[in-house]
Amino acid sequence: TQLLEQSPQFLSIQEGENLTVYCNSSSVFSSLQWYRQEPGEGPVLLVTVVTGGEVKKLKRLTFQFGDARKDSSLHITAAQPGDTGLYLCAGATGGSYIPTFGRGTSLIVHP
Amino acid sequence: DSGVTQTPKHLITATGQRVTLRCSPRSGDLSVYWYQQSLDQGLQFLIQYYNGEERAKGNILERFSAQQFPDLHSELNLSSLELGDSALYFCASSGPHGGREKLFFGSGTQLSVL
């Protein structure tokens, strides 16, 4: 059983479209992170959220941490081909600071 | 470039064999983490070392072992390899420069067991 469930598993869209991907759990996280992984590379950290209800923006990417700190979403506005990749959420629970990863959402943005 | 170096990038071997994967963390980072990534399991935490000492264990098989050396580089040893061990193996590091939760990943070693 995955601690973190990500949806959708796959997403194929056209350039310029908006999209939202979700990360859900029944566990409460002390912090939650989003990573992007490109083929042949390791995951790269995009953002860390720690406070329930927190919203962070990174250019066209908006990250939200749920009020109860059990879920998170990533919204991309006007997606570009360069956004293509595997988006992973990772959460740390209790006193552990070692992230547990979801299986990711594979995004393809077509020009 | 994350600053974390992993070698080799690709490794092809046979069942029953033993391999060693190597990782050099970012300069100044004391913690090294090993993860295994496969299509069916996703990214799974294996083990963490901090300044030469084992700090945390995850889903690491008994056939696998790791160590961190005085110069802080780490090695992951995989023995009695099985077909199911074929996966991407990532090393990540963290430390005072990025905070303990901010992991910097290497490019991984693609292991193929035939």
GROMACS .gro file of C-alpha atoms in nm, chain A residues 20-85:
model
   66
   20THR     CA    1  -0.372   2.002  -1.175
   21VAL     CA    2  -0.216   1.694  -1.022
   22TYR     CA    3  -0.296   1.561  -0.679
   23CYS     CA    4  -0.118   1.392  -0.394
   24ASN     CA    5  -0.331   1.232  -0.124
   25SER     CA    6  -0.272   1.035   0.193
   26SER     CA    7  -0.443   0.927   0.511
   27SER     CA    8  -0.132   1.028   0.705
   28VAL     CA    9  -0.046   1.370   0.840
   29PHE     CA   10   0.282   1.506   0.711
   30SER     CA   11   0.518   1.741   0.886
   31SER     CA   12   0.630   1.857   0.543
   32LEU     CA   13   0.555   1.773   0.183
   33GLN     CA   14   0.773   1.818  -0.120
   34TRP     CA   15   0.725   1.818  -0.495
   35TYR     CA   16   0.997   1.698  -0.728
   36ARG     CA   17   1.024   1.682  -1.107
   37GLN     CA   18   1.218   1.404  -1.273
   38GLU     CA   19   1.323   1.405  -1.637
   39PRO     CA   20   1.424   1.092  -1.827
   40GLY     CA   21   1.774   0.977  -1.741
   41GLU     CA   22   1.800   1.211  -1.445
   42GLY     CA   23   1.729   1.209  -1.076
   43PRO     CA   24   1.439   1.397  -0.915
   44VAL     CA   25   1.488   1.769  -0.866
   45LEU     CA   26   1.322   1.943  -0.573
   46LEU     CA   27   1.069   2.210  -0.676
   47VAL     CA   28   0.917   2.314  -0.345
   48THR     CA   29   0.868   2.222   0.021
   49VAL     CA   30   0.547   2.308   0.206
   50VAL     CA   31   0.519   2.277   0.581
   51THR     CA   32   0.212   2.469   0.699
   52GLY     CA   33  -0.147   2.350   0.651
   53GLY     CA   34  -0.317   2.564   0.389
   54GLU     CA   35   0.012   2.698   0.260
   55VAL     CA   36   0.028   2.809  -0.103
   56LYS     CA   37   0.356   2.857  -0.286
   57LYS     CA   38   0.411   2.980  -0.638
   58LEU     CA   39   0.703   2.907  -0.864
   59LYS     CA   40   0.647   3.097  -1.192
   60ARG     CA   41   0.359   2.909  -1.359
   61LEU     CA   42   0.346   2.639  -1.090
   62THR     CA   43   0.122   2.674  -0.784
   63PHE     CA   44   0.158   2.432  -0.495
   64GLN     CA   45  -0.097   2.395  -0.217
   65PHE     CA   46  -0.076   2.200   0.107
   66GLY     CA   47  -0.408   2.084   0.248
   67ASP     CA   48  -0.536   2.235   0.571
   68ALA     CA   49  -0.503   1.899   0.748
   69ARG     CA   50  -0.155   1.841   0.598
   70LYS     CA   51  -0.268   1.514   0.441
   71ASP     CA   52  -0.283   1.620   0.078
   72SER     CA   53  -0.136   1.856  -0.175
   73SER     CA   54  -0.192   1.976  -0.527
   74LEU     CA   55   0.022   2.114  -0.804
   75HIS     CA   56  -0.138   2.341  -1.062
   76ILE     CA   57   0.043   2.437  -1.382
   77THR     CA   58  -0.084   2.731  -1.583
   78ALA     CA   59  -0.028   2.748  -1.959
   79ALA     CA   60   0.181   2.431  -1.972
   80GLN     CA   61   0.486   2.426  -2.197
   81PRO     CA   62   0.677   2.133  -2.351
   82GLY     CA   63   0.956   2.202  -2.104
   83ASP     CA   64   0.717   2.104  -1.823
   84THR     CA   65   0.721   1.745  -1.948
   85GLY     CA   66   0.840   1.504  -1.683
   0.00000   0.00000   0.00000
